[in-house]
């Protein structure tokens, strides 16, 4: 059986036909690639008895042979296989074993440590308790001789790609820097060298996008197929034009208008997905954010009403691929700190730096690179794992992303988190630790470089606690920066750094977790927290800043005064939406229908509740429940029918209760989901409209059922005011509209309350108020103040609309003053129209109020 030799980036492997070899970013694989375009378990190379075969494992960006994407193909000496991109992805060149004498492939060796080119450092010595890191490249490395040869050979081409296979330098915590010497451009990713250089010629156009026909292919699902264009004018000016991209094109962190353009200067930075570009001389430098980023906070201070500081001068910094835990007693500002670090609630003073870029100023662009897992689950528990992730991916990825691309990314994340065996299970059937993994999986869909988690182990047993923390350790080792706020101290040894917050929102310690207890002088964390409680007035921050640990781990960050943060105009930092409004609405409606359809109890209740409420009206005897004036058999004269108003009162109250009950919990139970999706580009109006459409349809059908049960078996007028012979439907319409408007009132309640438990008392109060102000219990017309207030009640207008058809002024006249009639009950088509219009107008007003109240649950930096 012939051996095969693989060569990539100066390193060779001899493959034994008796076994298979895995390719990907997984450090436990056989041949490891440190490239963001390569999937975790990308492909396998094996001998099938006839020849060598490369098989793709559903990778996100694909495996390519001769420029064609392949799933499985036989290969042999002389072939070249590209991973992640057909042109400049990591390349494997194949040759026969007789031509090269090389050692066999060594598994579990990081790609960065395998490089044999000059300038690559040896792996750093491993210290006890530390996590092994791949060797790092120097800050600047000249292009190889091969790259120069390629440049010379293709000098006549208009555009040229010169990929440099370099590992990024492990940065120290970056200080605020000015323009780089010589180039006149500020550092884009700390002190990193560019990932790739692109030559350009004056007077030509360079198109950027995900599709292979672009001049510059960016293999990133956050990037549209045809995203933007660089235009090099003959006078030397360079312009970037957005091509209607879904996630936006950014200049210095600010989005340019969709389909618009911006002229670039020598210090301007262009952001497209996870890639960043800058102009240096006659070439374009590309920096690909692979996740290995540094992160720091400087002098963060948050002040609330009354001048009270709940976060005081917090500074810390962490290098790439780190896991940081934040602990502290209640009231120490942990949640406030998390909101300040993610941009949800920017600090009043200080700055947050994402690889030397100000997060607050460039939130519109950098938000795509930040993942946040709140304490509560951010997925609909009624759906299966894969189905829930499909809807999330549909909302987060650009509209031109195909279903196959989304499914491939979902499958990759599920395999990475070992959730593929649970993909068809409902989220609600999973254990607490598994549900937390699903929430993490949702955030990993867009490949964030920073992941923040709020109390991920809350309510979990010690075994699940360990599993979740080991998961976070693996995410950090895979090339991400992970920060977790936790109350659990059992697994702190897995973290690289520990931030301890003292009461009042100040830093009490920052450094290695294994040194923390010695720093405080206690044997257990219980003793430390007791000391915080017993000595609340002690200057814990002063003790920290006077320590040797402070000089070692935080003095450099703290010494740099933050720049004054001048926030851009609100409209400038509103991020583009990955999906159009209509597409978002359709996805949200489909998801909501799927959630309702999976809840059998809710489906049964939607039918039983209106049926019972409508049937209650049948308890009134038919002879006494006529909806027309009965005739006195002795005199042959019509007499008042006081029970008709009672029937209508029961039906109206039933419609009010059913409509409000449908929606009163909908927004509060999805509040955490809405907050997170809103930060990723969800349209507020599309979200609200999806609720209105689905719940409105359910409620209108319930109102129809209530009306049919209540009216169909009774004697009603033969002719209606508006619909002629369709008197029954004319009477049902006000009940249906009342249910819809009551549903909108329920949404108002749901958007106002802070907990779901508060919805039921408000629901009962709403129903009782509607009973009082229907006009059926006592005369409203002529009662100053009370009558005017009743105009705010949906039941008043619904009963009035039905009352015009039934001629309530004749059926139930004012016994105190027969000459006084209610104008809302006039037996006229115009009165019916006014009553219905007022009822619908109340629903529209409620919709406006809900939209305003939803703003309170959005990241503050995104509000107008």
CSV table of C-alpha atoms in Angstrom, one decimal, residues 159-555:
chain,number,residue,atom,x,y,z
A,159,UNK,CA,-5.1,42.3,-8.6
A,160,UNK,CA,-3.1,39.8,-6.7
A,161,UNK,CA,-3.4,37.9,-3.5
A,162,UNK,CA,-0.3,37.1,-1.5
A,163,UNK,CA,-1.4,35.1,1.6
A,164,UNK,CA,1.1,34.9,4.4
A,165,UNK,CA,0.8,31.8,6.6
A,166,UNK,CA,1.7,33.5,9.8
A,167,UNK,CA,0.5,32.9,13.3
A,168,UNK,CA,-0.5,36.1,15.0
A,169,UNK,CA,1.8,37.4,17.7
A,170,UNK,CA,0.6,36.9,21.3
A,171,UNK,CA,0.0,40.5,22.3
A,172,UNK,CA,0.5,42.1,25.6
A,173,UNK,CA,-2.4,44.2,26.8
A,174,UNK,CA,-2.3,47.0,24.1
A,175,UNK,CA,-1.8,50.6,25.1
A,176,UNK,CA,-3.6,53.4,23.3
A,177,UNK,CA,-1.4,54.0,20.3
A,178,UNK,CA,-1.2,56.5,17.6
A,179,UNK,CA,-0.4,55.9,13.9
A,180,UNK,CA,2.2,53.3,13.2
A,181,UNK,CA,5.6,54.6,12.2
A,182,UNK,CA,6.2,54.9,8.6
A,183,UNK,CA,2.8,53.7,7.4
A,184,UNK,CA,0.8,56.4,8.9
A,185,UNK,CA,-2.0,53.9,9.9
A,186,UNK,CA,-3.0,53.0,13.4
A,187,UNK,CA,-2.7,49.4,14.6
A,188,UNK,CA,-5.7,47.3,13.7
A,189,UNK,CA,-5.2,44.2,15.8
A,190,UNK,CA,-2.8,45.3,18.5
A,191,UNK,CA,0.7,44.6,17.2
A,192,UNK,CA,-0.3,41.8,14.8
A,193,UNK,CA,1.1,41.4,11.3
A,194,UNK,CA,-1.4,41.4,8.4
A,195,UNK,CA,-2.9,38.1,7.5
A,196,UNK,CA,-2.8,38.8,3.8
A,197,UNK,CA,-1.6,41.5,1.4
A,198,UNK,CA,-3.5,42.5,-1.7
A,199,UNK,CA,-1.9,44.5,-4.5
A,200,UNK,CA,-4.1,47.0,-6.4
A,201,UNK,CA,-3.8,49.2,-9.5
A,202,UNK,CA,-5.1,52.7,-10.0
A,203,UNK,CA,-8.3,53.1,-11.9
A,204,UNK,CA,-9.5,49.5,-11.2
A,205,UNK,CA,-12.2,48.0,-9.0
A,206,UNK,CA,-11.8,45.3,-6.4
A,207,UNK,CA,-14.9,43.5,-5.2
A,208,UNK,CA,-15.2,41.8,-1.8
A,209,UNK,CA,-17.6,39.1,-0.9
A,210,UNK,CA,-18.3,35.5,0.0
A,211,UNK,CA,-18.8,34.3,-3.5
A,212,UNK,CA,-15.8,32.8,-5.3
A,213,UNK,CA,-16.1,35.1,-8.3
A,214,UNK,CA,-15.1,38.1,-6.2
A,215,UNK,CA,-11.6,39.6,-6.5
A,216,UNK,CA,-11.2,39.3,-2.7
A,217,UNK,CA,-13.0,36.3,-1.3
A,218,UNK,CA,-13.9,36.5,2.4
A,219,UNK,CA,-15.0,33.1,3.7
A,220,UNK,CA,-17.3,34.4,6.5
A,221,UNK,CA,-21.0,33.8,6.7
A,222,UNK,CA,-21.4,37.3,8.2
A,223,UNK,CA,-20.3,38.6,4.8
A,224,UNK,CA,-22.7,38.9,1.9
A,225,UNK,CA,-22.0,37.1,-1.4
A,226,UNK,CA,-21.2,40.5,-3.0
A,227,UNK,CA,-20.5,42.8,-0.1
A,228,UNK,CA,-18.5,45.9,-1.1
A,229,UNK,CA,-16.0,47.3,-3.7
A,230,UNK,CA,-12.8,49.2,-3.5
A,231,UNK,CA,-12.5,51.8,-6.2
A,232,UNK,CA,-9.0,53.2,-6.9
A,233,UNK,CA,-9.4,56.5,-8.8
A,234,UNK,CA,-6.7,57.8,-11.2
A,235,UNK,CA,-6.0,60.7,-8.9
A,236,UNK,CA,-4.9,58.3,-6.2
A,237,UNK,CA,-8.1,58.5,-4.0
A,238,UNK,CA,-9.5,55.2,-2.8
A,239,UNK,CA,-13.2,54.7,-2.2
A,240,UNK,CA,-15.2,51.9,-0.5
A,241,UNK,CA,-18.7,51.3,-1.8
A,242,UNK,CA,-21.3,49.1,-0.1
A,243,UNK,CA,-23.2,46.8,-2.5
A,244,UNK,CA,-26.3,46.5,-0.3
A,245,UNK,CA,-24.7,44.2,2.2
A,246,UNK,CA,-26.8,42.7,4.9
A,247,UNK,CA,-24.4,43.1,7.9
A,248,UNK,CA,-23.0,46.4,6.7
A,249,UNK,CA,-19.6,47.8,5.6
A,250,UNK,CA,-17.8,49.9,8.3
A,251,UNK,CA,-15.2,52.7,8.1
A,252,UNK,CA,-13.5,53.2,11.5
A,253,UNK,CA,-16.2,51.2,13.2
A,254,UNK,CA,-19.1,53.3,11.8
A,255,UNK,CA,-21.5,51.9,9.1
A,256,UNK,CA,-21.7,53.6,5.8
A,257,UNK,CA,-25.2,53.8,4.3
A,258,UNK,CA,-26.5,50.7,2.7
A,259,UNK,CA,-25.5,51.0,-1.0
A,260,UNK,CA,-23.5,54.2,-0.2
A,261,UNK,CA,-19.8,55.0,-0.3
A,262,UNK,CA,-17.0,56.7,1.6
A,263,UNK,CA,-13.6,58.1,0.6
A,264,UNK,CA,-10.7,56.5,2.5
A,265,UNK,CA,-7.7,58.2,4.0
A,266,UNK,CA,-4.3,56.7,4.9
A,267,UNK,CA,-5.5,56.0,8.5
A,268,UNK,CA,-9.0,54.7,7.8
A,269,UNK,CA,-9.9,51.1,8.6
A,270,UNK,CA,-12.6,49.2,6.7
A,271,UNK,CA,-14.5,46.4,8.4
A,272,UNK,CA,-16.2,43.6,6.5
A,273,UNK,CA,-17.4,40.7,8.7
A,274,UNK,CA,-14.5,39.4,10.7
A,275,UNK,CA,-12.0,40.9,8.3
A,276,UNK,CA,-10.4,44.4,8.6
A,277,UNK,CA,-8.6,46.2,5.8
A,278,UNK,CA,-6.3,49.2,5.7
A,279,UNK,CA,-4.3,50.9,2.9
A,280,UNK,CA,-0.5,51.0,3.2
A,281,UNK,CA,1.2,52.5,0.2
A,282,UNK,CA,0.1,50.7,-2.9
A,283,UNK,CA,-1.3,47.6,-1.2
A,284,UNK,CA,-4.2,46.6,0.9
A,285,UNK,CA,-3.5,44.8,4.2
A,286,UNK,CA,-6.1,42.4,5.5
A,287,UNK,CA,-6.4,41.4,9.1
A,288,UNK,CA,-8.6,38.3,9.8
A,289,UNK,CA,-10.1,38.2,13.3
A,290,UNK,CA,-9.6,34.5,14.1
A,291,UNK,CA,-10.8,35.0,17.7
A,292,UNK,CA,-7.4,35.4,19.3
A,293,UNK,CA,-7.9,38.9,20.6
A,294,UNK,CA,-6.9,40.8,23.7
A,295,UNK,CA,-9.4,42.6,25.8
A,296,UNK,CA,-9.2,45.3,28.4
A,297,UNK,CA,-11.3,47.7,30.5
A,298,UNK,CA,-10.0,51.0,31.8
A,299,UNK,CA,-11.4,53.0,34.7
A,300,UNK,CA,-15.0,51.9,34.2
A,301,UNK,CA,-17.3,53.9,36.4
A,302,UNK,CA,-21.1,53.7,36.4
A,303,UNK,CA,-23.2,56.3,38.3
A,304,UNK,CA,-27.0,55.9,38.8
A,305,UNK,CA,-29.6,58.5,39.9
A,306,UNK,CA,-28.6,60.4,43.0
A,307,UNK,CA,-24.9,60.2,42.2
A,308,UNK,CA,-24.4,56.8,43.7
A,309,UNK,CA,-21.5,54.9,42.0
A,310,UNK,CA,-22.3,51.2,41.6
A,311,UNK,CA,-19.1,50.5,39.6
A,312,UNK,CA,-15.9,52.3,40.7
A,313,UNK,CA,-12.8,52.7,38.6
A,314,UNK,CA,-12.6,49.1,37.3
A,315,UNK,CA,-9.5,48.3,35.2
A,316,UNK,CA,-8.2,45.0,34.1
A,317,UNK,CA,-6.8,43.4,30.9
A,318,UNK,CA,-6.5,39.9,29.5
A,319,UNK,CA,-4.5,38.5,26.6
A,320,UNK,CA,-5.9,36.2,23.9
A,321,UNK,CA,-7.3,32.7,24.5
A,322,UNK,CA,-8.0,33.4,28.1
A,323,UNK,CA,-10.8,32.3,30.5
A,324,UNK,CA,-11.6,34.9,33.1
A,325,UNK,CA,-13.9,34.4,36.1
A,326,UNK,CA,-15.6,37.3,37.9
A,327,UNK,CA,-16.8,36.6,41.4
A,328,UNK,CA,-18.0,38.7,44.3
A,329,UNK,CA,-20.8,39.1,46.8
A,330,UNK,CA,-24.2,40.4,46.0
A,331,UNK,CA,-24.2,44.1,45.3
A,332,UNK,CA,-20.6,44.2,44.1
A,333,UNK,CA,-21.5,45.3,40.6
A,334,UNK,CA,-21.0,42.1,38.7
A,335,UNK,CA,-24.0,42.4,36.5
A,336,UNK,CA,-23.4,46.1,35.9
A,337,UNK,CA,-19.8,45.3,34.9
A,338,UNK,CA,-21.0,42.7,32.4
A,339,UNK,CA,-23.4,45.2,30.8
A,340,UNK,CA,-20.6,47.7,30.6
A,341,UNK,CA,-18.2,45.2,29.0
A,342,UNK,CA,-20.7,44.1,26.4
A,343,UNK,CA,-22.0,47.6,25.5
A,344,UNK,CA,-25.5,46.9,26.8
A,345,UNK,CA,-25.1,49.7,29.3
A,346,UNK,CA,-21.9,51.7,28.6
A,347,UNK,CA,-20.0,53.0,31.5
A,348,UNK,CA,-20.4,56.7,32.3
A,349,UNK,CA,-16.6,57.0,32.5
A,350,UNK,CA,-13.8,54.8,31.1
A,351,UNK,CA,-13.5,52.7,28.0
A,352,UNK,CA,-13.5,49.1,26.9
A,353,UNK,CA,-10.9,48.1,24.3
A,354,UNK,CA,-11.4,45.2,21.9
A,355,UNK,CA,-7.9,44.5,20.6
A,356,UNK,CA,-7.1,48.2,20.9
A,357,UNK,CA,-10.4,49.3,19.4
A,358,UNK,CA,-12.9,51.3,21.5
A,359,UNK,CA,-16.0,49.1,21.8
A,360,UNK,CA,-18.4,51.9,22.6
A,361,UNK,CA,-17.4,54.0,19.6
A,362,UNK,CA,-17.3,51.1,17.3
A,363,UNK,CA,-20.2,49.0,18.7
A,364,UNK,CA,-22.1,48.8,15.4
A,365,UNK,CA,-19.2,46.7,13.9
A,366,UNK,CA,-17.8,45.0,16.9
A,367,UNK,CA,-21.2,43.7,18.2
A,368,UNK,CA,-20.9,40.9,15.6
A,369,UNK,CA,-17.8,39.6,17.3
A,370,UNK,CA,-19.2,39.5,20.8
A,371,UNK,CA,-21.3,36.6,22.2
A,372,UNK,CA,-23.4,36.9,25.3
A,373,UNK,CA,-25.1,34.0,27.2
A,374,UNK,CA,-27.4,35.4,29.8
A,375,UNK,CA,-28.3,33.5,33.0
A,376,UNK,CA,-31.7,32.4,31.5
A,377,UNK,CA,-31.9,30.3,28.4
A,378,UNK,CA,-32.0,32.3,25.1
A,379,UNK,CA,-33.8,29.6,23.1
A,380,UNK,CA,-37.4,28.6,22.9
A,381,UNK,CA,-37.6,25.4,25.0
A,382,UNK,CA,-40.5,24.0,23.1
A,383,UNK,CA,-38.5,23.5,20.0
A,384,UNK,CA,-35.9,20.9,19.2
A,385,UNK,CA,-32.2,21.8,19.5
A,386,UNK,CA,-31.5,21.9,15.8
A,387,UNK,CA,-34.8,23.6,14.9
A,388,UNK,CA,-34.2,26.4,17.5
A,389,UNK,CA,-30.7,26.9,16.1
A,390,UNK,CA,-32.1,27.0,12.5
A,391,UNK,CA,-34.4,29.9,13.3
A,392,UNK,CA,-31.6,31.7,15.2
A,393,UNK,CA,-29.2,31.2,12.2
A,394,UNK,CA,-31.9,32.5,9.8
A,395,UNK,CA,-32.2,35.7,11.8
A,396,UNK,CA,-28.4,36.3,12.3
A,397,UNK,CA,-26.9,35.3,9.0
A,398,UNK,CA,-27.2,37.5,5.8
A,399,UNK,CA,-30.3,36.9,3.7
A,400,UNK,CA,-28.2,35.5,0.8
A,401,UNK,CA,-26.9,32.7,3.0
A,402,UNK,CA,-28.2,29.4,1.7
A,403,UNK,CA,-30.0,26.8,3.8
A,404,UNK,CA,-27.1,24.4,3.1
A,405,UNK,CA,-24.6,26.9,4.5
A,406,UNK,CA,-26.6,27.5,7.6
A,407,UNK,CA,-27.1,23.8,8.2
A,408,UNK,CA,-23.4,23.1,7.7
A,409,UNK,CA,-22.5,25.7,10.3
A,410,UNK,CA,-25.1,24.4,12.8
A,411,UNK,CA,-23.8,20.9,12.4
A,412,UNK,CA,-20.3,22.0,12.9
A,413,UNK,CA,-21.2,23.8,16.2
A,414,UNK,CA,-23.2,20.9,17.4
A,415,UNK,CA,-20.3,18.5,16.8
A,416,UNK,CA,-17.9,20.9,18.5
A,417,UNK,CA,-20.0,21.1,21.7
A,418,UNK,CA,-20.9,17.4,21.5
A,419,UNK,CA,-24.6,18.1,21.0
A,420,UNK,CA,-25.1,16.3,17.8
A,421,UNK,CA,-26.6,13.3,19.6
A,422,UNK,CA,-29.2,15.6,21.2
A,423,UNK,CA,-30.1,17.7,18.1
A,424,UNK,CA,-33.6,16.2,17.7
A,425,UNK,CA,-34.6,16.5,21.3
A,426,UNK,CA,-36.7,19.3,22.7
A,427,UNK,CA,-34.6,21.9,24.6
A,428,UNK,CA,-36.9,21.5,27.6
A,429,UNK,CA,-36.1,17.8,27.8
A,430,UNK,CA,-32.3,18.4,28.2
A,431,UNK,CA,-30.5,18.7,31.5
A,432,UNK,CA,-29.4,22.0,32.9
A,433,UNK,CA,-25.9,21.7,31.6
A,434,UNK,CA,-27.0,20.5,28.2
A,435,UNK,CA,-29.3,23.5,27.9
A,436,UNK,CA,-26.5,25.8,28.7
A,437,UNK,CA,-24.4,24.2,26.0
A,438,UNK,CA,-27.3,24.9,23.5
A,439,UNK,CA,-27.2,28.6,24.5
A,440,UNK,CA,-23.5,28.6,23.9
A,441,UNK,CA,-24.0,26.9,20.6
A,442,UNK,CA,-26.4,29.7,19.5
A,443,UNK,CA,-23.7,32.3,20.2
A,444,UNK,CA,-21.0,30.2,18.4
A,445,UNK,CA,-22.9,30.3,15.2
A,446,UNK,CA,-21.4,33.6,14.2
A,447,UNK,CA,-17.9,32.7,15.5
A,448,UNK,CA,-17.5,35.4,18.1
A,449,UNK,CA,-14.1,36.3,19.4
A,450,UNK,CA,-15.4,37.4,22.8
A,451,UNK,CA,-17.9,35.3,24.8
A,452,UNK,CA,-19.5,36.6,28.0
A,453,UNK,CA,-21.6,34.4,30.3
A,454,UNK,CA,-23.7,35.4,33.2
A,455,UNK,CA,-24.1,32.8,35.9
A,456,UNK,CA,-24.0,29.8,33.5
A,457,UNK,CA,-23.7,27.3,36.4
A,458,UNK,CA,-26.6,28.7,38.5
A,459,UNK,CA,-28.8,25.9,39.7
A,460,UNK,CA,-26.5,23.2,38.5
A,461,UNK,CA,-25.1,20.3,40.6
A,462,UNK,CA,-21.4,20.1,41.1
A,463,UNK,CA,-20.9,17.6,38.3
A,464,UNK,CA,-22.7,19.8,35.7
A,465,UNK,CA,-20.8,22.8,37.2
A,466,UNK,CA,-17.6,21.2,36.3
A,467,UNK,CA,-18.8,20.2,32.8
A,468,UNK,CA,-19.8,23.7,32.0
A,469,UNK,CA,-16.5,25.2,33.2
A,470,UNK,CA,-14.5,22.6,31.3
A,471,UNK,CA,-16.6,23.6,28.2
A,472,UNK,CA,-15.6,27.2,28.7
A,473,UNK,CA,-12.0,26.2,29.2
A,474,UNK,CA,-12.1,24.4,25.8
A,475,UNK,CA,-13.7,27.4,24.1
A,476,UNK,CA,-10.8,29.6,25.4
A,477,UNK,CA,-8.2,27.1,24.3
A,478,UNK,CA,-9.8,27.0,20.8
A,479,UNK,CA,-8.9,30.7,20.3
A,480,UNK,CA,-11.5,32.8,22.1
A,481,UNK,CA,-11.5,35.1,25.1
A,482,UNK,CA,-14.2,34.0,27.6
A,483,UNK,CA,-15.4,35.9,30.6
A,484,UNK,CA,-17.8,34.3,33.0
A,485,UNK,CA,-19.6,35.9,36.0
A,486,UNK,CA,-20.2,33.2,38.5
A,487,UNK,CA,-21.1,32.4,42.2
A,488,UNK,CA,-19.4,29.0,42.0
A,489,UNK,CA,-15.8,28.9,43.3
A,490,UNK,CA,-15.3,25.1,42.9
A,491,UNK,CA,-13.7,25.2,39.4
A,492,UNK,CA,-11.8,28.5,39.5
A,493,UNK,CA,-8.5,26.6,38.9
A,494,UNK,CA,-9.6,26.1,35.3
A,495,UNK,CA,-9.4,29.9,34.7
A,496,UNK,CA,-6.4,31.9,33.6
A,497,UNK,CA,-7.4,35.0,35.6
A,498,UNK,CA,-9.8,35.8,38.4
A,499,UNK,CA,-11.4,39.2,39.0
A,500,UNK,CA,-12.8,39.6,42.5
A,501,UNK,CA,-15.3,42.4,43.0
A,502,UNK,CA,-15.7,44.1,46.4
A,503,UNK,CA,-19.0,45.5,47.8
A,504,UNK,CA,-19.6,48.9,46.2
A,505,UNK,CA,-18.4,47.9,42.7
A,506,UNK,CA,-14.6,48.1,43.1
A,507,UNK,CA,-11.8,45.7,42.3
A,508,UNK,CA,-10.5,43.7,45.3
A,509,UNK,CA,-8.2,41.4,43.3
A,510,UNK,CA,-7.2,40.5,39.8
A,511,UNK,CA,-4.7,37.8,38.9
A,512,UNK,CA,-4.2,34.1,38.9
A,513,UNK,CA,-6.9,32.2,40.8
A,514,UNK,CA,-4.4,30.0,42.6
A,515,UNK,CA,-2.9,33.1,44.3
A,516,UNK,CA,-6.1,34.7,45.3
A,517,UNK,CA,-6.7,33.1,48.7
A,518,UNK,CA,-3.2,33.8,49.8
A,519,UNK,CA,-3.6,37.4,48.8
A,520,UNK,CA,-6.7,37.8,51.0
A,521,UNK,CA,-5.1,35.7,53.8
A,522,UNK,CA,-7.9,33.2,54.2
A,523,UNK,CA,-8.2,29.5,53.8
A,524,UNK,CA,-11.6,29.4,51.9
A,525,UNK,CA,-13.8,31.7,49.8
A,526,UNK,CA,-16.5,31.5,52.4
A,527,UNK,CA,-14.1,33.3,54.8
A,528,UNK,CA,-13.3,35.9,52.1
A,529,UNK,CA,-17.0,36.6,51.4
A,530,UNK,CA,-17.7,36.8,55.1
A,531,UNK,CA,-14.9,39.4,55.4
A,532,UNK,CA,-16.5,41.4,52.6
A,533,UNK,CA,-19.8,41.4,54.5
A,534,UNK,CA,-18.3,42.1,58.0
A,535,UNK,CA,-16.0,44.9,56.8
A,536,UNK,CA,-18.0,46.7,54.1
A,537,UNK,CA,-16.4,50.0,54.8
A,538,UNK,CA,-12.9,48.7,54.4
A,539,UNK,CA,-10.9,50.0,51.5
A,540,UNK,CA,-10.5,46.8,49.6
A,541,UNK,CA,-9.6,48.6,46.3
A,542,UNK,CA,-6.9,50.6,48.1
A,543,UNK,CA,-5.4,47.4,49.5
A,544,UNK,CA,-5.4,45.9,46.1
A,545,UNK,CA,-3.7,48.9,44.4
A,546,UNK,CA,-1.0,48.9,47.1
A,547,UNK,CA,-0.1,45.2,46.6
A,548,UNK,CA,2.6,43.5,44.5
A,549,UNK,CA,-0.1,41.6,42.6
A,550,UNK,CA,-1.5,45.0,41.3
A,551,UNK,CA,2.0,45.9,40.0
A,552,UNK,CA,2.3,42.6,38.3
A,553,UNK,CA,-1.2,42.2,36.7
A,554,UNK,CA,-3.0,45.6,36.5
A,555,UNK,CA,-0.7,48.6,37.0
